[in-house]
Amino acid sequence: MTTETHVKDIKPGLKNLNVIFIVLETGRVTKTKDGHEVRTCKVADKTGSISISVWDEVGGLIQTGDIIRLTKGYASVFKGCLTLYTGRGGELLKIGEFCMVYSEVPNFSEPNPEYSNMDQMKNKTVRGNDTTNGNGVNSQGSGSSTTPPQGGRAGSGVGSRANNPGGTTVNGKETRRSTKR
Amino acid sequence: MEPSPAKGKPQGRLLVSTTLDAKDELEERLERCVGIVTSLTNGLSEREANDAITANVCKGPQQHEEVCLGLFALLLTEPPQAQRCYRDLTLVNRDGMNVILIKINQILMEKFLKLQDVCRTQLVWLVRELVKSGVIGADGVLMTLMKQIAGGDITSKNLWLAENVLDILLDQREWVLKSGMLIAMSVYTYLRLIVDHGTPALLVLRQKEVDLCIGLLREKFMECFIIGRDLVRLLQIVARIPEMELLWKDLLHNPQALSPQFTGLLQLLTARTSRKFLACRLTPDMETKLLFMTSRVRFGQQKRYQDWFQRQYLSTAESQSLRCDLIRYICGVVHPSNEVLSSDILPRWAIIGWLLTTCTSNVAASNAKLALFYDWLFFSPEKDSIMNIEPAILVMHHSMKPHPAITATLLDFMCRIIPHFFPPLEGQVRQGVFNSLTFIMEKRVLAHLAPLFDNPKLDRELRSMLRERFAEFCSSPSPPTEGRDEGANEMKMEESVSLEMDNHVLLDKEDGCYDNTEAAFSDDEEEVNNKGNKKREFRFHPIKEAVIEEPADITPYVDQLDDTMKEKVLQLQKGSDTEAHCEVMQEIVDLVLEEDFDSEQMSTLASCLAELFKGHFRGDVLPDDITEESLEESVCKPVCLVFRNLCQMQEDNSGFSVLLEMLAELYQKQPKIGYHLLYYLRASKAAMGKMSLYESFAQATALGDLHTCLMMDMKACQEDDIRLLCYLTPSIYTEFPDETLRSGELLNMIVAVIDSTQLQELMCHVMIGNLVMFRKDSVLNILIQSLEWETFEQYSAWQLFLAHSIPLETIIPILQHLKYKEHPEALSCLLLQLRREKPSGEMVKMVLSRPCHPEDQFTTSILRHWAAKHDDVLGEHIKALLIKNNNMPRKRQSLRSSSSKLAQLTLEQILEHMDNLRLNLSNTKNSFFTQTPILQALQHVQASCDEAHKMRFSDLFSLAEEYEEPSSKPPKSRRKAPASSPRSRKGTVTPVSNEEESASSSASEEEDSKPKAPKRKRKGSSAVASDSD
């Protein structure tokens, strides 16, 4: 379980991921309704780059150039883009800075129509059975979500986003928060 | 991995950390050790606690280390307990604080940025205590601490550190003065920091820093000398501070006031700066990051790394000054392997380009350019490395397309620095830059320079300046813009226009001081003719402003003279008879000496005379047959009349200074007059005993100083007439010992041109007593300088040295500088001399200090010889050295040896040399190794050295196996010897827990064996390695 996954091998639905990466960009902060901060950061290792969604305090501490080890992360598709999250019991730990080679391309978080399709399919299955979700997170957040169909699965936000573009971030974030609890 | 939840992670007490930071192993280990110490002493009285700790320490090395580290960590985190902890540490530790020193070094190199404020304060306090107690190795730690003071950073934390380290250096001055490396490092560090502390709020601090630097520079100049040319660079930046200005005066005009071995600025400028100093002004973090960029990051991928680096270190106004440090570091320290050079890794020039383009202040930019070209100015292919000058040429080359402005500003700087760096050394700087360019082509860094120097992207003015100064580099076998007709035509046009302009400039500027036969400016447009000028350009050009025409033509001047004078001068021009000339000349001198002579005419008169007499300055001065008559005849030229008048005059006569003024003016127009004067004073009977007049003359010249003037005249003489040089040598050395005896430069001038007959003559002069070329106090320094010379030059220097009877002891320390294969001349001369000597302690030490190299038989040869002739003396000396070095803990030695570039004596080295000697003697009847002192010493060493050494030198040690000392005592006498002696330790260790044991022992082994640098690398690469698969 200590083996690290390379960015290029991250596929939607994979869980329990350990990844070591260097932070290239930290995105703007968005706030969820209930006050959580969420940031999307671009990170990379030598095989490529990917976006990671970081929540709350930790997000504020991350700086570009940090070398971070993600444990128990999972990947899913958000707005058609492959995105990395910290799963339950997982964490982000800074283990160094600067001294890591990376490749910015390919960017595995580039919008991918295939994923959109997959997402929609997944959305359906997810809705059917929350507990078997590949992310290893239980959704209990449906109550707090403004768009109930999303069902709290981080990766499943895409389907609903199409209907409700304005609220997607909130949704995605909300869902994750709730999973952590 | 099994990470614990981020929440509730307890904050360590040593390092600042956030929920994002991973646990720190070192911090955890130290906290475990604190736990051990607390549990040992909990609830006990002070005395009981003491006993408990001591008892625990005796259990074994692991317990010793735990207790030491526990006390250390307590000391860092609990200020109220610090005093007690330090006292306990000093009582309890049995390794001379080694464990602590290593840990401090580790914290400084790896964790300093993250250290909590309290711990930082405590750490500095601890270092101060270690220094106060005179702990061996404290100098190394203090230097590492100094390295943490960041350049270009005036945040309060950094200032606090600068001030506190400064206080230690000032308070413990006596102790500081004992370590040469510490002196040099402190001076280098604080000279650099002074630059950052110029704001009014910091003036008090700056004054203290200035006091420290001035004090050390004045008292221990030769220790600071080892820094090399970058010492001058730093001194130049702070030269405006009044104390520094005074120091500069001495540097320039009175070098011997700083040290008798110091011959002047040139000596310092030609000494390459050791990497240690260039590296010491970067914090470990900066170093790690720069090294990472130059070894792992691919070209094209550097943007983000540069941004990150800039964000951290280069974003403030104060940080401008850091660029010079970074550039010097990249040029002088970062020397990538060929493998890296041929790969797609980010090249050094690209980083330099980035540092230059992001420079926002003009001062910083010009300092940065100087830093980039600093090794060019006095570049010598034998001494300096191509790697030091390569970045500058490549950044110019590669910027031409994308950023022609950068290339232009650098080329412009390169041209202008030649005359402006330091006018009296213009010739040397020009030579240095030429050497650099030649070497760059030789090494094929760039095959041709013409595309760079003569590029249409550069503006016309710059190109003409380049052509003027670097004519021979501007021509390429094929036109640079070949194949692009339009461009080529345009260029030609521009060229012809600019050339006309050139001629005007050149007329005023051209300096043809020692050879007037060709006028350089007329041929510039033809590449072919440029070749003819090559020789000229490479030569030594000390003085500008000579005006040259072909036939003696004084028309421009003669009308400016008043009528009587004009008449005399015209008489001179007409007549051809020497005697008549002399008479007229005497009349001219008389006119000059008359009270109503208008001194404004002096310069014009001098121009006329120089022009009229230029024939006298061609050809040889010294007659072929040296007899009294021929000599007397040779000093009867009209010019000599001025000399004769000078000799006949009293120094307090007002006319004396008028004549000096006249000579000084003549000297401006005709530099050869300098050595002609020397010749006159030596050869003419009228001038007997008046050699010191030359000093008055030197002071009256524009050079204003005897040393410079003498060196220039001798150089001119060397170029024109070698026989004359030899003829003058004895009197020059006799009359001006202070200028000559310490001048490697002068000796080099002589040995560079003499043949073996002349060498032999000089040696006879020495033995007869006519000539003294070396003195005890300076000979060593000169011989060290000679190591850079050509083979024959070196042999000649040694022959001349040997002709004196200076005891060999005086120059023995040169052995430290002699490298196998690099210095065969000196090594062979020394070997032959050493064999005639009875070995002294110092000799044996120096001989044994030579690094062991399988093919280098120097040490073995001389030891074998001594073992046969002086076995008892040699035996005693070796014994003393073995025992002395054995008592010096090896670990600390390795800490320190990393800070000195001279060969150092280590126990291992002695043993290795001994082993070689043993092998060499094995088939002979020599009984050297049966002597009691040797056997005693070997036993002594064997008893305390580690297993690896025992194995390695088992054959050597076996010689002493049967020997029994009359009254044998335990091998190492220390408190609790039985428990802590290395032998018994082995058996008694009972590991507390396997995991701990293996972890700590492997950690400590690594720490012990590796000096700082590799450790840092290890850190860098471990972060990298983890992503490599």
PDB file of N, CA, C and O in Angstrom, chain A residues 1-2 6 22-25 46 57-58 61-66 68 71 91-95 97-102 104, chain B residues 1 3-6 9 18-22 285 288-289 292-293 296 301 304-305 308-309 311-312 1023-1024 1027-1029:
ATOM      1  N   MET A   1       0.804  -1.204   0.000  1.00  0.00           N
ATOM      2  CA  MET A   1       0.000   0.000   0.000  1.00  0.00           C
ATOM      3  C   MET A   1       0.841   1.259   0.000  1.00  0.00           C
ATOM      4  O   MET A   1       0.365   2.355  -0.154  1.00  0.00           O
ATOM      5  N   THR A   2       2.131   1.091   0.152  1.00  0.00           N
ATOM      6  CA  THR A   2       2.965   2.285   0.159  1.00  0.00           C
ATOM      7  C   THR A   2       3.424   2.679  -1.242  1.00  0.00           C
ATOM      8  O   THR A   2       4.073   3.692  -1.396  1.00  0.00           O
ATOM      9  N   HIS A   6       1.560   6.855 -10.281  1.00  0.00           N
ATOM     10  CA  HIS A   6       1.950   8.013 -11.090  1.00  0.00           C
ATOM     11  C   HIS A   6       0.709   8.706 -11.621  1.00  0.00           C
ATOM     12  O   HIS A   6      -0.340   8.082 -11.806  1.00  0.00           O
ATOM     13  N   ILE A  22       4.251  17.641  -7.278  1.00  0.00           N
ATOM     14  CA  ILE A  22       4.688  19.004  -6.972  1.00  0.00           C
ATOM     15  C   ILE A  22       3.580  19.953  -7.417  1.00  0.00           C
ATOM     16  O   ILE A  22       2.934  19.723  -8.443  1.00  0.00           O
ATOM     17  N   VAL A  23       3.343  20.979  -6.620  1.00  0.00           N
ATOM     18  CA  VAL A  23       2.228  21.881  -6.890  1.00  0.00           C
ATOM     19  C   VAL A  23       2.648  22.944  -7.894  1.00  0.00           C
ATOM     20  O   VAL A  23       3.635  23.656  -7.675  1.00  0.00           O
ATOM     21  N   LEU A  24       1.939  23.053  -8.997  1.00  0.00           N
ATOM     22  CA  LEU A  24       2.300  24.027 -10.029  1.00  0.00           C
ATOM     23  C   LEU A  24       1.469  25.306  -9.931  1.00  0.00           C
ATOM     24  O   LEU A  24       1.976  26.397 -10.129  1.00  0.00           O
ATOM     25  N   GLU A  25       0.200  25.162  -9.667  1.00  0.00           N
ATOM     26  CA  GLU A  25      -0.650  26.342  -9.575  1.00  0.00           C
ATOM     27  C   GLU A  25      -1.656  26.123  -8.460  1.00  0.00           C
ATOM     28  O   GLU A  25      -2.132  25.016  -8.283  1.00  0.00           O
ATOM     29  N   LYS A  46       6.455  13.371 -12.840  1.00  0.00           N
ATOM     30  CA  LYS A  46       7.194  13.347 -14.109  1.00  0.00           C
ATOM     31  C   LYS A  46       6.371  12.775 -15.255  1.00  0.00           C
ATOM     32  O   LYS A  46       6.767  12.866 -16.410  1.00  0.00           O
ATOM     33  N   GLU A  57      -8.470  24.517   5.437  1.00  0.00           N
ATOM     34  CA  GLU A  57      -7.211  25.058   5.958  1.00  0.00           C
ATOM     35  C   GLU A  57      -5.998  24.636   5.125  1.00  0.00           C
ATOM     36  O   GLU A  57      -5.157  25.445   4.762  1.00  0.00           O
ATOM     37  N   VAL A  58      -5.936  23.348   4.864  1.00  0.00           N
ATOM     38  CA  VAL A  58      -4.773  22.836   4.142  1.00  0.00           C
ATOM     39  C   VAL A  58      -4.583  23.573   2.832  1.00  0.00           C
ATOM     40  O   VAL A  58      -3.460  23.914   2.442  1.00  0.00           O
ATOM     41  N   LEU A  61      -2.565  26.545   3.019  1.00  0.00           N
ATOM     42  CA  LEU A  61      -1.149  26.371   3.353  1.00  0.00           C
ATOM     43  C   LEU A  61      -0.313  25.954   2.160  1.00  0.00           C
ATOM     44  O   LEU A  61       0.913  26.092   2.161  1.00  0.00           O
ATOM     45  N   ILE A  62      -1.007  25.428   1.175  1.00  0.00           N
ATOM     46  CA  ILE A  62      -0.261  24.927   0.016  1.00  0.00           C
ATOM     47  C   ILE A  62       0.280  26.076  -0.815  1.00  0.00           C
ATOM     48  O   ILE A  62      -0.419  27.035  -1.110  1.00  0.00           O
ATOM     49  N   GLN A  63       1.549  25.959  -1.170  1.00  0.00           N
ATOM     50  CA  GLN A  63       2.167  26.950  -2.044  1.00  0.00           C
ATOM     51  C   GLN A  63       2.671  26.249  -3.292  1.00  0.00           C
ATOM     52  O   GLN A  63       3.019  25.069  -3.244  1.00  0.00           O
ATOM     53  N   THR A  64       2.763  27.003  -4.355  1.00  0.00           N
ATOM     54  CA  THR A  64       3.356  26.383  -5.539  1.00  0.00           C
ATOM     55  C   THR A  64       4.804  26.022  -5.219  1.00  0.00           C
ATOM     56  O   THR A  64       5.473  26.722  -4.459  1.00  0.00           O
ATOM     57  N   GLY A  65       5.247  24.935  -5.804  1.00  0.00           N
ATOM     58  CA  GLY A  65       6.598  24.475  -5.509  1.00  0.00           C
ATOM     59  C   GLY A  65       6.660  23.450  -4.394  1.00  0.00           C
ATOM     60  O   GLY A  65       7.680  22.785  -4.212  1.00  0.00           O
ATOM     61  N   ASP A  66       5.592  23.322  -3.634  1.00  0.00           N
ATOM     62  CA  ASP A  66       5.594  22.322  -2.568  1.00  0.00           C
ATOM     63  C   ASP A  66       5.555  20.921  -3.165  1.00  0.00           C
ATOM     64  O   ASP A  66       4.858  20.672  -4.152  1.00  0.00           O
ATOM     65  N   ILE A  68       4.293  17.303  -2.357  1.00  0.00           N
ATOM     66  CA  ILE A  68       3.289  16.809  -1.429  1.00  0.00           C
ATOM     67  C   ILE A  68       3.011  15.331  -1.672  1.00  0.00           C
ATOM     68  O   ILE A  68       3.041  14.872  -2.826  1.00  0.00           O
ATOM     69  N   THR A  71      -2.149  10.763   0.481  1.00  0.00           N
ATOM     70  CA  THR A  71      -2.458   9.377   0.839  1.00  0.00           C
ATOM     71  C   THR A  71      -3.970   9.201   0.814  1.00  0.00           C
ATOM     72  O   THR A  71      -4.724  10.121   1.135  1.00  0.00           O
ATOM     73  N   GLU A  91      -4.708  12.111   3.595  1.00  0.00           N
ATOM     74  CA  GLU A  91      -4.244  13.462   3.890  1.00  0.00           C
ATOM     75  C   GLU A  91      -3.213  13.930   2.868  1.00  0.00           C
ATOM     76  O   GLU A  91      -2.682  13.149   2.074  1.00  0.00           O
ATOM     77  N   LEU A  92      -2.957  15.199   2.942  1.00  0.00           N
ATOM     78  CA  LEU A  92      -1.907  15.803   2.125  1.00  0.00           C
ATOM     79  C   LEU A  92      -0.782  16.191   3.069  1.00  0.00           C
ATOM     80  O   LEU A  92      -1.010  16.875   4.065  1.00  0.00           O
ATOM     81  N   LEU A  93       0.405  15.742   2.769  1.00  0.00           N
ATOM     82  CA  LEU A  93       1.529  16.105   3.614  1.00  0.00           C
ATOM     83  C   LEU A  93       2.646  16.678   2.765  1.00  0.00           C
ATOM     84  O   LEU A  93       3.056  16.077   1.767  1.00  0.00           O
ATOM     85  N   LYS A  94       3.139  17.800   3.196  1.00  0.00           N
ATOM     86  CA  LYS A  94       4.270  18.398   2.463  1.00  0.00           C
ATOM     87  C   LYS A  94       5.545  17.664   2.868  1.00  0.00           C
ATOM     88  O   LYS A  94       5.881  17.574   4.044  1.00  0.00           O
ATOM     89  N   ILE A  95       6.221  17.129   1.895  1.00  0.00           N
ATOM     90  CA  ILE A  95       7.446  16.393   2.223  1.00  0.00           C
ATOM     91  C   ILE A  95       8.692  17.072   1.668  1.00  0.00           C
ATOM     92  O   ILE A  95       9.809  16.585   1.855  1.00  0.00           O
ATOM     93  N   GLU A  97      10.157  20.637  -1.045  1.00  0.00           N
ATOM     94  CA  GLU A  97       9.765  21.673  -1.986  1.00  0.00           C
ATOM     95  C   GLU A  97      10.784  21.773  -3.097  1.00  0.00           C
ATOM     96  O   GLU A  97      11.944  21.363  -2.933  1.00  0.00           O
ATOM     97  N   PHE A  98      10.338  22.232  -4.228  1.00  0.00           N
ATOM     98  CA  PHE A  98      11.201  22.629  -5.336  1.00  0.00           C
ATOM     99  C   PHE A  98      11.883  21.467  -6.068  1.00  0.00           C
ATOM    100  O   PHE A  98      11.833  21.384  -7.277  1.00  0.00           O
ATOM    101  N   CYS A  99      12.558  20.627  -5.308  1.00  0.00           N
ATOM    102  CA  CYS A  99      13.465  19.676  -5.940  1.00  0.00           C
ATOM    103  C   CYS A  99      12.751  18.432  -6.451  1.00  0.00           C
ATOM    104  O   CYS A  99      12.936  17.328  -5.921  1.00  0.00           O
ATOM    105  N   MET A 100      11.928  18.581  -7.443  1.00  0.00           N
ATOM    106  CA  MET A 100      11.289  17.432  -8.053  1.00  0.00           C
ATOM    107  C   MET A 100      11.069  17.770  -9.521  1.00  0.00           C
ATOM    108  O   MET A 100      10.627  18.872  -9.849  1.00  0.00           O
ATOM    109  N   VAL A 101      11.410  16.840 -10.383  1.00  0.00           N
ATOM    110  CA  VAL A 101      11.170  17.117 -11.796  1.00  0.00           C
ATOM    111  C   VAL A 101       9.745  16.722 -12.138  1.00  0.00           C
ATOM    112  O   VAL A 101       9.192  15.804 -11.551  1.00  0.00           O
ATOM    113  N   TYR A 102       9.167  17.431 -13.051  1.00  0.00           N
ATOM    114  CA  TYR A 102       7.796  17.136 -13.415  1.00  0.00           C
ATOM    115  C   TYR A 102       7.629  17.377 -14.892  1.00  0.00           C
ATOM    116  O   TYR A 102       8.486  17.981 -15.548  1.00  0.00           O
ATOM    117  N   GLU A 104       4.597  18.935 -17.315  1.00  0.00           N
ATOM    118  CA  GLU A 104       3.290  19.567 -17.238  1.00  0.00           C
ATOM    119  C   GLU A 104       2.302  18.904 -18.217  1.00  0.00           C
ATOM    120  O   GLU A 104       1.091  18.964 -18.027  1.00  0.00           O
TER     121      GLU A 104
ATOM    122  N   MET B   1       2.164   3.581   3.206  1.00  0.00           N
ATOM    123  CA  MET B   1       2.333   4.364   4.439  1.00  0.00           C
ATOM    124  C   MET B   1       1.024   4.418   5.227  1.00  0.00           C
ATOM    125  O   MET B   1      -0.051   4.291   4.675  1.00  0.00           O
ATOM    126  N   PRO B   3      -0.496   7.056   7.293  1.00  0.00           N
ATOM    127  CA  PRO B   3      -0.492   8.381   7.892  1.00  0.00           C
ATOM    128  C   PRO B   3      -1.556   8.509   8.970  1.00  0.00           C
ATOM    129  O   PRO B   3      -2.664   8.011   8.806  1.00  0.00           O
ATOM    130  N   SER B   4      -1.172   9.149  10.016  1.00  0.00           N
ATOM    131  CA  SER B   4      -2.158   9.401  11.059  1.00  0.00           C
ATOM    132  C   SER B   4      -2.999  10.583  10.592  1.00  0.00           C
ATOM    133  O   SER B   4      -2.556  11.366   9.768  1.00  0.00           O
ATOM    134  N   PRO B   5      -4.162  10.706  11.117  1.00  0.00           N
ATOM    135  CA  PRO B   5      -5.006  11.808  10.687  1.00  0.00           C
ATOM    136  C   PRO B   5      -4.327  13.147  10.933  1.00  0.00           C
ATOM    137  O   PRO B   5      -3.639  13.329  11.932  1.00  0.00           O
ATOM    138  N   ALA B   6      -4.537  14.046  10.018  1.00  0.00           N
ATOM    139  CA  ALA B   6      -3.869  15.331  10.112  1.00  0.00           C
ATOM    140  C   ALA B   6      -4.299  16.090  11.349  1.00  0.00           C
ATOM    141  O   ALA B   6      -3.537  16.824  11.943  1.00  0.00           O
ATOM    142  N   LYS B   9      -2.535  16.583  15.170  1.00  0.00           N
ATOM    143  CA  LYS B   9      -1.103  16.303  15.100  1.00  0.00           C
ATOM    144  C   LYS B   9      -0.423  17.274  16.041  1.00  0.00           C
ATOM    145  O   LYS B   9      -0.568  18.494  15.916  1.00  0.00           O
ATOM    146  N   THR B  18       2.933  23.125  10.153  1.00  0.00           N
ATOM    147  CA  THR B  18       1.498  23.310  10.000  1.00  0.00           C
ATOM    148  C   THR B  18       0.882  21.945   9.796  1.00  0.00           C
ATOM    149  O   THR B  18       1.600  20.944   9.738  1.00  0.00           O
ATOM    150  N   THR B  19      -0.415  21.944   9.653  1.00  0.00           N
ATOM    151  CA  THR B  19      -1.057  20.652   9.442  1.00  0.00           C
ATOM    152  C   THR B  19      -0.633  20.040   8.113  1.00  0.00           C
ATOM    153  O   THR B  19      -0.816  18.865   7.882  1.00  0.00           O
ATOM    154  N   LEU B  20      -0.090  20.859   7.256  1.00  0.00           N
ATOM    155  CA  LEU B  20       0.333  20.323   5.965  1.00  0.00           C
ATOM    156  C   LEU B  20       1.673  19.590   6.055  1.00  0.00           C
ATOM    157  O   LEU B  20       1.965  18.705   5.271  1.00  0.00           O
ATOM    158  N   ASP B  21       2.489  19.967   7.034  1.00  0.00           N
ATOM    159  CA  ASP B  21       3.839  19.419   7.058  1.00  0.00           C
ATOM    160  C   ASP B  21       3.884  17.992   7.563  1.00  0.00           C
ATOM    161  O   ASP B  21       3.217  17.625   8.524  1.00  0.00           O
ATOM    162  N   ALA B  22       4.694  17.211   6.903  1.00  0.00           N
ATOM    163  CA  ALA B  22       4.897  15.841   7.357  1.00  0.00           C
ATOM    164  C   ALA B  22       5.688  15.865   8.657  1.00  0.00           C
ATOM    165  O   ALA B  22       6.385  16.836   8.950  1.00  0.00           O
ATOM    166  N   ASP B 285      19.714  26.174   1.474  1.00  0.00           N
ATOM    167  CA  ASP B 285      18.501  26.038   0.675  1.00  0.00           C
ATOM    168  C   ASP B 285      18.705  26.607  -0.735  1.00  0.00           C
ATOM    169  O   ASP B 285      18.321  25.990  -1.729  1.00  0.00           O
ATOM    170  N   THR B 288      20.896  24.148  -2.638  1.00  0.00           N
ATOM    171  CA  THR B 288      20.174  22.953  -3.062  1.00  0.00           C
ATOM    172  C   THR B 288      19.338  23.248  -4.292  1.00  0.00           C
ATOM    173  O   THR B 288      19.325  22.478  -5.255  1.00  0.00           O
ATOM    174  N   LYS B 289      18.664  24.366  -4.250  1.00  0.00           N
ATOM    175  CA  LYS B 289      17.748  24.667  -5.344  1.00  0.00           C
ATOM    176  C   LYS B 289      18.500  24.982  -6.635  1.00  0.00           C
ATOM    177  O   LYS B 289      18.109  24.529  -7.712  1.00  0.00           O
ATOM    178  N   PHE B 292      19.869  21.821  -7.999  1.00  0.00           N
ATOM    179  CA  PHE B 292      18.807  21.022  -8.600  1.00  0.00           C
ATOM    180  C   PHE B 292      18.506  21.532 -10.006  1.00  0.00           C
ATOM    181  O   PHE B 292      18.395  20.756 -10.953  1.00  0.00           O
ATOM    182  N   MET B 293      18.406  22.836 -10.117  1.00  0.00           N
ATOM    183  CA  MET B 293      18.087  23.394 -11.434  1.00  0.00           C
ATOM    184  C   MET B 293      19.144  23.055 -12.460  1.00  0.00           C
ATOM    185  O   MET B 293      18.843  22.795 -13.619  1.00  0.00           O
ATOM    186  N   ARG B 296      19.046  18.707 -12.788  1.00  0.00           N
ATOM    187  CA  ARG B 296      17.893  17.861 -13.056  1.00  0.00           C
ATOM    188  C   ARG B 296      16.848  18.488 -13.976  1.00  0.00           C
ATOM    189  O   ARG B 296      16.125  17.785 -14.669  1.00  0.00           O
ATOM    190  N   GLN B 301      11.994  23.811 -19.270  1.00  0.00           N
ATOM    191  CA  GLN B 301      11.076  23.554 -18.170  1.00  0.00           C
ATOM    192  C   GLN B 301      11.385  24.415 -16.957  1.00  0.00           C
ATOM    193  O   GLN B 301      10.859  24.179 -15.882  1.00  0.00           O
ATOM    194  N   ARG B 304       8.957  27.719 -14.088  1.00  0.00           N
ATOM    195  CA  ARG B 304       8.339  27.714 -12.754  1.00  0.00           C
ATOM    196  C   ARG B 304       9.385  27.700 -11.643  1.00  0.00           C
ATOM    197  O   ARG B 304       9.236  28.381 -10.627  1.00  0.00           O
ATOM    198  N   TYR B 305      10.447  26.920 -11.856  1.00  0.00           N
ATOM    199  CA  TYR B 305      11.480  26.873 -10.822  1.00  0.00           C
ATOM    200  C   TYR B 305      12.071  28.274 -10.626  1.00  0.00           C
ATOM    201  O   TYR B 305      12.320  28.710  -9.503  1.00  0.00           O
ATOM    202  N   TRP B 308       9.672  30.317  -8.645  1.00  0.00           N
ATOM    203  CA  TRP B 308       9.661  29.959  -7.215  1.00  0.00           C
ATOM    204  C   TRP B 308      10.891  30.500  -6.517  1.00  0.00           C
ATOM    205  O   TRP B 308      10.827  31.018  -5.409  1.00  0.00           O
ATOM    206  N   PHE B 309      12.000  30.357  -7.192  1.00  0.00           N
ATOM    207  CA  PHE B 309      13.239  30.849  -6.585  1.00  0.00           C
ATOM    208  C   PHE B 309      13.155  32.358  -6.406  1.00  0.00           C
ATOM    209  O   PHE B 309      13.499  32.899  -5.366  1.00  0.00           O
ATOM    210  N   ARG B 311      10.503  34.201  -6.156  1.00  0.00           N
ATOM    211  CA  ARG B 311       9.536  34.542  -5.117  1.00  0.00           C
ATOM    212  C   ARG B 311      10.196  34.480  -3.745  1.00  0.00           C
ATOM    213  O   ARG B 311      10.012  35.335  -2.894  1.00  0.00           O
ATOM    214  N   GLN B 312      11.003  33.447  -3.556  1.00  0.00           N
ATOM    215  CA  GLN B 312      11.577  33.259  -2.230  1.00  0.00           C
ATOM    216  C   GLN B 312      12.773  34.180  -1.976  1.00  0.00           C
ATOM    217  O   GLN B 312      12.940  34.661  -0.864  1.00  0.00           O
ATOM    218  N   ALA B1023      14.566  13.504  -2.261  1.00  0.00           N
ATOM    219  CA  ALA B1023      13.250  13.977  -2.658  1.00  0.00           C
ATOM    220  C   ALA B1023      13.023  13.661  -4.126  1.00  0.00           C
ATOM    221  O   ALA B1023      11.934  13.339  -4.547  1.00  0.00           O
ATOM    222  N   VAL B1024      14.097  13.740  -4.863  1.00  0.00           N
ATOM    223  CA  VAL B1024      14.000  13.489  -6.279  1.00  0.00           C
ATOM    224  C   VAL B1024      13.857  12.003  -6.561  1.00  0.00           C
ATOM    225  O   VAL B1024      13.039  11.570  -7.353  1.00  0.00           O
ATOM    226  N   ASP B1027      10.639  10.164  -6.782  1.00  0.00           N
ATOM    227  CA  ASP B1027       9.707  10.248  -7.895  1.00  0.00           C
ATOM    228  C   ASP B1027      10.266   9.559  -9.140  1.00  0.00           C
ATOM    229  O   ASP B1027       9.671   9.555 -10.179  1.00  0.00           O
ATOM    230  N   SER B1028      11.429   8.994  -8.979  1.00  0.00           N
ATOM    231  CA  SER B1028      12.079   8.514 -10.186  1.00  0.00           C
ATOM    232  C   SER B1028      11.561   7.154 -10.658  1.00  0.00           C
ATOM    233  O   SER B1028      11.978   6.674 -11.675  1.00  0.00           O
ATOM    234  N   ASP B1029      10.731   6.513  -9.880  1.00  0.00           N
ATOM    235  CA  ASP B1029      10.121   5.336 -10.487  1.00  0.00           C
ATOM    236  C   ASP B1029       8.678   5.105 -10.051  1.00  0.00           C
ATOM    237  O   ASP B1029       8.090   5.947  -9.398  1.00  0.00           O
TER     238      ASP B1029
END
